[in-house]
Amino acid sequence: MVFDPEMDSTLKLVRFYAPRDLKLVRGEGQYVWDVNGRRYLDCHTAHGVAFLGHRNPWVIQELKRQLDELITASPIFATEVMEEAVKLLEKILPKNLRYFYMLNGGSEGVELALKAARKLTGRTRFISFINGFHGRTMGALAVTWNPRYRKGYDPFPWDVEFLPYNDASAVEREVNDSVAAVIVEPVQGEGGLSVASSEFLKAIRNSCDQHGALMIIDEVQSGFGRTGVLWAHERANIK
C-alpha cells in the first residue's frame, strides 16, 4: 500500500480495530470529549486501562513524582518503586503466588505463562475455550479462539484444543497427561461477558492437579476488583 505523504497522519496508523469516525482530544473522570466539544460517557476505558478515570488526580500526582525521580531503569537493577510495587501486590494477590515478573501488558503476561507451562511440564499441548481471548502475540494468539484473528498465522507454536466454555464434563474428559496447561478467563471479555461457573473452574483446577498440568487464570480484564471481588476466580474458592 502506498500512502500519500500529505494525508492525515492518523490514517497511516496500522489498524487493529475498525476505525470510528470520532477523534478524542481530552478526558476527565468518566467522560471524554471530541474535537467538536461533544462529551461522551467512556464505557470503554481503553479495554479497562483507564478504569480509575481520566486525569485521576492521585494517578497524575504519582506519575509526576516518579518522573521527577527516575523515568526508567533496566530490570537488571533493583529500584525502590519496583520493591514497593511487589509489596503492594503481595497484599492483594492470592497467597499461593510467590513470584512476580513485571511486563507491559496482557499478551506478554500470557506469553510468559504459556512458556513457563511448557518449560515446567515438558508438554506442548494446551487447552483453551471457545470465544476466549488472550492476546494477539503469536503464543497468546494460539490460545485465542476467534478464527478471524487466527487466519493466516498458522502454524502456531503449540497444539491447542478449544473446548466449550462452562462445560465441566468436557474439561474432565479432555485434560490428560499430555496437557501442559489449561488457560481460562473467569469472565470472557471479548467473548460476550460470559461468566465461568464455580463448578467449571473447580473442574479445571481438579483436572489440572490430577494430571500434573498448570491452570492459567487470565484476569487481565476481570481482575483488580472489576467484578466486586479482587479476583473473579476467588468466587469459586480455588487457587
PDB file of C-alpha atoms in Angstrom:
ATOM      1  CA  MET A   1       0.000   0.000   0.000  1.00  0.00           C
ATOM      2  CA  VAL A   2       1.326   3.457  -0.934  1.00  0.00           C
ATOM      3  CA  PHE A   3       0.480   6.348   1.375  1.00  0.00           C
ATOM      4  CA  ASP A   4       0.089   9.959   0.350  1.00  0.00           C
ATOM      5  CA  PRO A   5       2.599  11.973   2.436  1.00  0.00           C
ATOM      6  CA  GLU A   6       0.003  14.769   2.722  1.00  0.00           C
ATOM      7  CA  MET A   7      -2.713  12.535   4.178  1.00  0.00           C
ATOM      8  CA  ASP A   8      -3.911  12.780   7.788  1.00  0.00           C
ATOM      9  CA  SER A   9      -1.192  11.192   9.920  1.00  0.00           C
ATOM     10  CA  THR A  10      -3.737   9.162  11.899  1.00  0.00           C
ATOM     11  CA  LEU A  11      -4.668   7.332   8.698  1.00  0.00           C
ATOM     12  CA  LYS A  12      -1.111   5.994   8.476  1.00  0.00           C
ATOM     13  CA  LEU A  13      -1.543   4.004  11.662  1.00  0.00           C
ATOM     14  CA  VAL A  14      -1.983   0.265  11.190  1.00  0.00           C
ATOM     15  CA  ARG A  15      -5.495  -0.504  12.425  1.00  0.00           C
ATOM     16  CA  PHE A  16      -6.166  -3.428  14.747  1.00  0.00           C
ATOM     17  CA  TYR A  17      -9.809  -2.432  15.007  1.00  0.00           C
ATOM     18  CA  ALA A  18     -12.371  -0.967  12.627  1.00  0.00           C
ATOM     19  CA  PRO A  19     -11.878   2.824  12.756  1.00  0.00           C
ATOM     20  CA  ARG A  20     -14.592   5.041  14.230  1.00  0.00           C
ATOM     21  CA  ASP A  21     -15.371   8.487  12.862  1.00  0.00           C
ATOM     22  CA  LEU A  22     -14.518  10.085  16.188  1.00  0.00           C
ATOM     23  CA  LYS A  23     -11.393  11.931  17.269  1.00  0.00           C
ATOM     24  CA  LEU A  24     -10.969  12.341  21.020  1.00  0.00           C
ATOM     25  CA  VAL A  25      -8.962  15.203  22.491  1.00  0.00           C
ATOM     26  CA  ARG A  26      -9.310  15.015  26.283  1.00  0.00           C
ATOM     27  CA  GLY A  27     -10.834  13.164  29.204  1.00  0.00           C
ATOM     28  CA  GLU A  28     -11.963  13.945  32.738  1.00  0.00           C
ATOM     29  CA  GLY A  29     -13.219  11.303  35.150  1.00  0.00           C
ATOM     30  CA  GLN A  30     -15.668   9.057  33.335  1.00  0.00           C
ATOM     31  CA  TYR A  31     -16.063  11.409  30.345  1.00  0.00           C
ATOM     32  CA  VAL A  32     -14.169  12.111  27.111  1.00  0.00           C
ATOM     33  CA  TRP A  33     -14.557  14.967  24.618  1.00  0.00           C
ATOM     34  CA  ASP A  34     -14.105  15.054  20.850  1.00  0.00           C
ATOM     35  CA  VAL A  35     -12.635  17.788  18.642  1.00  0.00           C
ATOM     36  CA  ASN A  36     -16.066  19.429  18.368  1.00  0.00           C
ATOM     37  CA  GLY A  37     -16.502  19.698  22.119  1.00  0.00           C
ATOM     38  CA  ARG A  38     -19.072  16.916  22.401  1.00  0.00           C
ATOM     39  CA  ARG A  39     -18.961  14.952  25.645  1.00  0.00           C
ATOM     40  CA  TYR A  40     -19.264  11.152  25.866  1.00  0.00           C
ATOM     41  CA  LEU A  41     -19.539   8.702  28.741  1.00  0.00           C
ATOM     42  CA  ASP A  42     -16.492   6.436  28.419  1.00  0.00           C
ATOM     43  CA  CYS A  43     -17.705   2.888  28.950  1.00  0.00           C
ATOM     44  CA  HIS A  44     -14.709   1.547  27.017  1.00  0.00           C
ATOM     45  CA  THR A  45     -11.846   2.815  29.222  1.00  0.00           C
ATOM     46  CA  ALA A  46      -9.288   1.564  26.670  1.00  0.00           C
ATOM     47  CA  HIS A  47     -10.118  -2.070  27.425  1.00  0.00           C
ATOM     48  CA  GLY A  48     -10.044  -1.361  31.161  1.00  0.00           C
ATOM     49  CA  VAL A  49      -6.787   0.602  31.307  1.00  0.00           C
ATOM     50  CA  ALA A  50      -8.482   3.814  32.457  1.00  0.00           C
ATOM     51  CA  PHE A  51     -10.972   2.304  34.856  1.00  0.00           C
ATOM     52  CA  LEU A  52      -9.793   4.712  37.574  1.00  0.00           C
ATOM     53  CA  GLY A  53     -10.945   7.552  35.337  1.00  0.00           C
ATOM     54  CA  HIS A  54      -9.250  10.091  33.092  1.00  0.00           C
ATOM     55  CA  ARG A  55      -6.939  12.616  34.733  1.00  0.00           C
ATOM     56  CA  ASN A  56      -7.368  10.980  38.118  1.00  0.00           C
ATOM     57  CA  PRO A  57      -5.579  13.470  40.425  1.00  0.00           C
ATOM     58  CA  TRP A  58      -3.870  10.782  42.505  1.00  0.00           C
ATOM     59  CA  VAL A  59      -2.616   8.921  39.412  1.00  0.00           C
ATOM     60  CA  ILE A  60      -1.284  12.141  37.882  1.00  0.00           C
ATOM     61  CA  GLN A  61       0.421  13.102  41.139  1.00  0.00           C
ATOM     62  CA  GLU A  62       2.186   9.744  41.439  1.00  0.00           C
ATOM     63  CA  LEU A  63       3.236   9.711  37.785  1.00  0.00           C
ATOM     64  CA  LYS A  64       4.738  13.181  38.090  1.00  0.00           C
ATOM     65  CA  ARG A  65       6.503  12.253  41.304  1.00  0.00           C
ATOM     66  CA  GLN A  66       8.093   9.198  39.685  1.00  0.00           C
ATOM     67  CA  LEU A  67       9.075  11.119  36.541  1.00  0.00           C
ATOM     68  CA  ASP A  68      10.890  13.615  38.740  1.00  0.00           C
ATOM     69  CA  GLU A  69      12.839  10.801  40.426  1.00  0.00           C
ATOM     70  CA  LEU A  70      13.545   8.070  37.850  1.00  0.00           C
ATOM     71  CA  ILE A  71      11.933   7.589  34.454  1.00  0.00           C
ATOM     72  CA  THR A  72      13.103   4.055  33.743  1.00  0.00           C
ATOM     73  CA  ALA A  73      15.787   1.511  34.549  1.00  0.00           C
ATOM     74  CA  SER A  74      16.918  -1.837  33.231  1.00  0.00           C
ATOM     75  CA  PRO A  75      15.368  -4.790  35.094  1.00  0.00           C
ATOM     76  CA  ILE A  76      18.899  -5.916  35.975  1.00  0.00           C
ATOM     77  CA  PHE A  77      18.839  -3.180  38.633  1.00  0.00           C
ATOM     78  CA  ALA A  78      16.701  -3.043  41.747  1.00  0.00           C
ATOM     79  CA  THR A  79      14.586   0.067  42.258  1.00  0.00           C
ATOM     80  CA  GLU A  80      12.629   1.331  45.225  1.00  0.00           C
ATOM     81  CA  VAL A  81       9.436   1.728  43.225  1.00  0.00           C
ATOM     82  CA  MET A  82       9.602  -1.879  41.997  1.00  0.00           C
ATOM     83  CA  GLU A  83      10.149  -3.182  45.514  1.00  0.00           C
ATOM     84  CA  GLU A  84       7.181  -1.134  46.706  1.00  0.00           C
ATOM     85  CA  ALA A  85       5.022  -2.485  43.872  1.00  0.00           C
ATOM     86  CA  VAL A  86       5.830  -6.088  44.807  1.00  0.00           C
ATOM     87  CA  LYS A  87       4.983  -5.436  48.463  1.00  0.00           C
ATOM     88  CA  LEU A  88       1.623  -3.972  47.470  1.00  0.00           C
ATOM     89  CA  LEU A  89       0.877  -6.866  45.100  1.00  0.00           C
ATOM     90  CA  GLU A  90       1.691  -9.377  47.823  1.00  0.00           C
ATOM     91  CA  LYS A  91      -1.096  -7.880  49.916  1.00  0.00           C
ATOM     92  CA  ILE A  92      -3.809  -8.379  47.306  1.00  0.00           C
ATOM     93  CA  LEU A  93      -2.761 -11.354  45.169  1.00  0.00           C
ATOM     94  CA  PRO A  94      -3.615 -14.946  46.133  1.00  0.00           C
ATOM     95  CA  LYS A  95      -1.237 -16.071  48.871  1.00  0.00           C
ATOM     96  CA  ASN A  96      -0.044 -19.144  46.945  1.00  0.00           C
ATOM     97  CA  LEU A  97       1.619 -16.901  44.331  1.00  0.00           C
ATOM     98  CA  ARG A  98       5.240 -16.442  45.330  1.00  0.00           C
ATOM     99  CA  TYR A  99       6.975 -14.933  42.305  1.00  0.00           C
ATOM    100  CA  PHE A 100       6.452 -11.785  40.254  1.00  0.00           C
ATOM    101  CA  TYR A 101       7.527 -10.699  36.796  1.00  0.00           C
ATOM    102  CA  MET A 102       6.634  -7.217  35.606  1.00  0.00           C
ATOM    103  CA  LEU A 103       5.542  -6.934  31.980  1.00  0.00           C
ATOM    104  CA  ASN A 104       3.993  -4.330  29.704  1.00  0.00           C
ATOM    105  CA  GLY A 105       0.592  -5.843  29.030  1.00  0.00           C
ATOM    106  CA  GLY A 106      -1.756  -8.787  28.958  1.00  0.00           C
ATOM    107  CA  SER A 107      -0.371 -10.534  25.881  1.00  0.00           C
ATOM    108  CA  GLU A 108       3.120 -10.557  27.366  1.00  0.00           C
ATOM    109  CA  GLY A 109       1.780 -11.990  30.602  1.00  0.00           C
ATOM    110  CA  VAL A 110       0.010 -14.774  28.726  1.00  0.00           C
ATOM    111  CA  GLU A 111       3.142 -15.490  26.681  1.00  0.00           C
ATOM    112  CA  LEU A 112       5.199 -15.879  29.851  1.00  0.00           C
ATOM    113  CA  ALA A 113       2.612 -18.162  31.453  1.00  0.00           C
ATOM    114  CA  LEU A 114       2.463 -20.396  28.377  1.00  0.00           C
ATOM    115  CA  LYS A 115       6.252 -20.578  28.131  1.00  0.00           C
ATOM    116  CA  ALA A 116       6.511 -21.422  31.823  1.00  0.00           C
ATOM    117  CA  ALA A 117       3.941 -24.204  31.453  1.00  0.00           C
ATOM    118  CA  ARG A 118       5.792 -25.687  28.511  1.00  0.00           C
ATOM    119  CA  LYS A 119       9.154 -25.458  30.289  1.00  0.00           C
ATOM    120  CA  LEU A 120       7.958 -26.867  33.608  1.00  0.00           C
ATOM    121  CA  THR A 121       5.897 -29.743  32.221  1.00  0.00           C
ATOM    122  CA  GLY A 122       7.847 -30.594  29.067  1.00  0.00           C
ATOM    123  CA  ARG A 123       4.499 -30.839  27.256  1.00  0.00           C
ATOM    124  CA  THR A 124       3.297 -28.954  24.177  1.00  0.00           C
ATOM    125  CA  ARG A 125      -0.494 -29.330  24.274  1.00  0.00           C
ATOM    126  CA  PHE A 126      -2.757 -26.613  25.673  1.00  0.00           C
ATOM    127  CA  ILE A 127      -6.470 -26.311  26.264  1.00  0.00           C
ATOM    128  CA  SER A 128      -8.367 -23.063  25.819  1.00  0.00           C
ATOM    129  CA  PHE A 129     -12.045 -22.259  25.319  1.00  0.00           C
ATOM    130  CA  ILE A 130     -14.422 -21.196  22.583  1.00  0.00           C
ATOM    131  CA  ASN A 131     -14.794 -17.386  22.494  1.00  0.00           C
ATOM    132  CA  GLY A 132     -11.724 -16.974  24.691  1.00  0.00           C
ATOM    133  CA  PHE A 133      -9.397 -14.041  24.058  1.00  0.00           C
ATOM    134  CA  HIS A 134      -5.850 -13.915  25.448  1.00  0.00           C
ATOM    135  CA  GLY A 135      -3.958 -11.570  23.119  1.00  0.00           C
ATOM    136  CA  ARG A 136      -2.566 -11.142  19.624  1.00  0.00           C
ATOM    137  CA  THR A 137       1.116 -12.007  20.003  1.00  0.00           C
ATOM    138  CA  MET A 138       1.997 -15.376  18.496  1.00  0.00           C
ATOM    139  CA  GLY A 139       1.751 -17.542  21.591  1.00  0.00           C
ATOM    140  CA  ALA A 140      -1.252 -15.702  23.025  1.00  0.00           C
ATOM    141  CA  LEU A 141      -2.975 -15.820  19.641  1.00  0.00           C
ATOM    142  CA  ALA A 142      -2.535 -19.586  19.609  1.00  0.00           C
ATOM    143  CA  VAL A 143      -4.883 -19.860  22.611  1.00  0.00           C
ATOM    144  CA  THR A 144      -7.271 -17.159  21.328  1.00  0.00           C
ATOM    145  CA  TRP A 145     -10.319 -18.693  19.685  1.00  0.00           C
ATOM    146  CA  ASN A 146     -11.612 -16.148  17.149  1.00  0.00           C
ATOM    147  CA  PRO A 147     -10.857 -17.573  13.664  1.00  0.00           C
ATOM    148  CA  ARG A 148     -10.783 -14.046  12.215  1.00  0.00           C
ATOM    149  CA  TYR A 149      -7.743 -13.194  14.343  1.00  0.00           C
ATOM    150  CA  ARG A 150      -6.027 -16.538  13.718  1.00  0.00           C
ATOM    151  CA  LYS A 151      -6.390 -16.627   9.933  1.00  0.00           C
ATOM    152  CA  GLY A 152      -3.060 -16.551   8.114  1.00  0.00           C
ATOM    153  CA  TYR A 153      -0.823 -17.203  11.121  1.00  0.00           C
ATOM    154  CA  ASP A 154      -0.607 -20.997  11.132  1.00  0.00           C
ATOM    155  CA  PRO A 155       1.273 -22.946  12.265  1.00  0.00           C
ATOM    156  CA  PHE A 156       1.211 -21.823  15.879  1.00  0.00           C
ATOM    157  CA  PRO A 157       3.987 -22.669  18.363  1.00  0.00           C
ATOM    158  CA  TRP A 158       1.931 -25.281  20.221  1.00  0.00           C
ATOM    159  CA  ASP A 159      -1.097 -27.510  19.834  1.00  0.00           C
ATOM    160  CA  VAL A 160      -4.307 -26.052  21.244  1.00  0.00           C
ATOM    161  CA  GLU A 161      -7.722 -27.622  21.671  1.00  0.00           C
ATOM    162  CA  PHE A 162     -10.715 -25.327  22.187  1.00  0.00           C
ATOM    163  CA  LEU A 163     -13.461 -26.669  24.434  1.00  0.00           C
ATOM    164  CA  PRO A 164     -16.950 -25.288  25.112  1.00  0.00           C
ATOM    165  CA  TYR A 165     -16.894 -22.646  27.842  1.00  0.00           C
ATOM    166  CA  ASN A 166     -18.560 -23.624  31.119  1.00  0.00           C
ATOM    167  CA  ASP A 167     -18.583 -27.321  30.158  1.00  0.00           C
ATOM    168  CA  ALA A 168     -17.071 -29.090  33.162  1.00  0.00           C
ATOM    169  CA  SER A 169     -17.576 -32.550  31.655  1.00  0.00           C
ATOM    170  CA  ALA A 170     -15.563 -31.599  28.548  1.00  0.00           C
ATOM    171  CA  VAL A 171     -12.697 -30.468  30.777  1.00  0.00           C
ATOM    172  CA  GLU A 172     -12.752 -33.692  32.778  1.00  0.00           C
ATOM    173  CA  ARG A 173     -12.811 -35.706  29.564  1.00  0.00           C
ATOM    174  CA  GLU A 174     -10.070 -33.887  27.626  1.00  0.00           C
ATOM    175  CA  VAL A 175      -7.463 -32.946  30.237  1.00  0.00           C
ATOM    176  CA  ASN A 176      -4.914 -35.744  30.438  1.00  0.00           C
ATOM    177  CA  ASP A 177      -1.197 -36.330  30.941  1.00  0.00           C
ATOM    178  CA  SER A 178      -0.354 -34.707  27.578  1.00  0.00           C
ATOM    179  CA  VAL A 179      -1.677 -31.268  28.578  1.00  0.00           C
ATOM    180  CA  ALA A 180       0.790 -28.590  29.670  1.00  0.00           C
ATOM    181  CA  ALA A 181      -1.857 -26.125  30.839  1.00  0.00           C
ATOM    182  CA  VAL A 182      -5.456 -25.051  30.665  1.00  0.00           C
ATOM    183  CA  ILE A 183      -5.950 -21.301  30.186  1.00  0.00           C
ATOM    184  CA  VAL A 184      -9.259 -19.689  31.102  1.00  0.00           C
ATOM    185  CA  GLU A 185     -10.868 -16.298  31.690  1.00  0.00           C
ATOM    186  CA  PRO A 186     -13.169 -16.264  34.749  1.00  0.00           C
ATOM    187  CA  VAL A 187     -15.181 -13.714  32.772  1.00  0.00           C
ATOM    188  CA  GLN A 188     -14.831 -13.743  28.995  1.00  0.00           C
ATOM    189  CA  GLY A 189     -14.488 -10.094  27.997  1.00  0.00           C
ATOM    190  CA  GLU A 190     -14.409 -10.136  24.208  1.00  0.00           C
ATOM    191  CA  GLY A 191     -16.384 -13.380  24.259  1.00  0.00           C
ATOM    192  CA  GLY A 192     -19.560 -11.602  25.369  1.00  0.00           C
ATOM    193  CA  LEU A 193     -19.127 -11.233  29.152  1.00  0.00           C
ATOM    194  CA  SER A 194     -19.753 -14.916  29.791  1.00  0.00           C
ATOM    195  CA  VAL A 195     -19.154 -15.763  33.446  1.00  0.00           C
ATOM    196  CA  ALA A 196     -17.498 -19.036  34.446  1.00  0.00           C
ATOM    197  CA  SER A 197     -19.452 -21.107  36.942  1.00  0.00           C
ATOM    198  CA  SER A 198     -17.784 -22.268  40.143  1.00  0.00           C
ATOM    199  CA  GLU A 199     -18.335 -25.865  39.042  1.00  0.00           C
ATOM    200  CA  PHE A 200     -16.494 -25.196  35.786  1.00  0.00           C
ATOM    201  CA  LEU A 201     -13.484 -23.516  37.424  1.00  0.00           C
ATOM    202  CA  LYS A 202     -13.256 -26.237  40.070  1.00  0.00           C
ATOM    203  CA  ALA A 203     -13.330 -28.908  37.354  1.00  0.00           C
ATOM    204  CA  ILE A 204     -10.373 -27.227  35.648  1.00  0.00           C
ATOM    205  CA  ARG A 205      -8.456 -26.924  38.913  1.00  0.00           C
ATOM    206  CA  ASN A 206      -9.078 -30.559  39.879  1.00  0.00           C
ATOM    207  CA  SER A 207      -8.306 -31.941  36.410  1.00  0.00           C
ATOM    208  CA  CYS A 208      -5.053 -29.990  36.200  1.00  0.00           C
ATOM    209  CA  ASP A 209      -3.983 -31.175  39.643  1.00  0.00           C
ATOM    210  CA  GLN A 210      -4.845 -34.760  38.778  1.00  0.00           C
ATOM    211  CA  HIS A 211      -2.756 -34.774  35.575  1.00  0.00           C
ATOM    212  CA  GLY A 212       0.135 -32.504  36.542  1.00  0.00           C
ATOM    213  CA  ALA A 213      -0.953 -29.660  34.263  1.00  0.00           C
ATOM    214  CA  LEU A 214      -0.928 -25.971  35.135  1.00  0.00           C
ATOM    215  CA  MET A 215      -4.041 -23.814  35.369  1.00  0.00           C
ATOM    216  CA  ILE A 216      -3.521 -20.348  33.885  1.00  0.00           C
ATOM    217  CA  ILE A 217      -6.182 -17.882  35.031  1.00  0.00           C
ATOM    218  CA  ASP A 218      -6.280 -14.851  32.743  1.00  0.00           C
ATOM    219  CA  GLU A 219      -7.610 -11.951  34.827  1.00  0.00           C
ATOM    220  CA  VAL A 220      -6.334  -9.141  32.616  1.00  0.00           C
ATOM    221  CA  GLN A 221      -9.883  -7.826  32.230  1.00  0.00           C
ATOM    222  CA  SER A 222     -11.645  -9.308  35.265  1.00  0.00           C
ATOM    223  CA  GLY A 223      -9.032  -8.658  37.957  1.00  0.00           C
ATOM    224  CA  PHE A 224      -8.334  -5.806  40.375  1.00  0.00           C
ATOM    225  CA  GLY A 225     -11.872  -5.581  41.730  1.00  0.00           C
ATOM    226  CA  ARG A 226     -13.772  -5.142  38.478  1.00  0.00           C
ATOM    227  CA  THR A 227     -16.290  -7.882  39.366  1.00  0.00           C
ATOM    228  CA  GLY A 228     -16.886  -6.947  43.006  1.00  0.00           C
ATOM    229  CA  VAL A 229     -14.099  -9.109  44.428  1.00  0.00           C
ATOM    230  CA  LEU A 230     -10.388  -8.566  43.920  1.00  0.00           C
ATOM    231  CA  TRP A 231     -10.057 -11.583  41.624  1.00  0.00           C
ATOM    232  CA  ALA A 232     -13.006 -13.149  39.824  1.00  0.00           C
ATOM    233  CA  HIS A 233     -11.757 -16.714  40.350  1.00  0.00           C
ATOM    234  CA  GLU A 234     -11.999 -16.236  44.130  1.00  0.00           C
ATOM    235  CA  ARG A 235     -15.761 -16.755  43.896  1.00  0.00           C
ATOM    236  CA  ALA A 236     -15.065 -20.406  43.046  1.00  0.00           C
ATOM    237  CA  ASN A 237     -12.782 -20.779  46.087  1.00  0.00           C
ATOM    238  CA  ILE A 238      -9.880 -22.109  44.025  1.00  0.00           C
ATOM    239  CA  LYS A 239      -6.163 -21.332  43.940  1.00  0.00           C
TER     240      LYS A 239
END
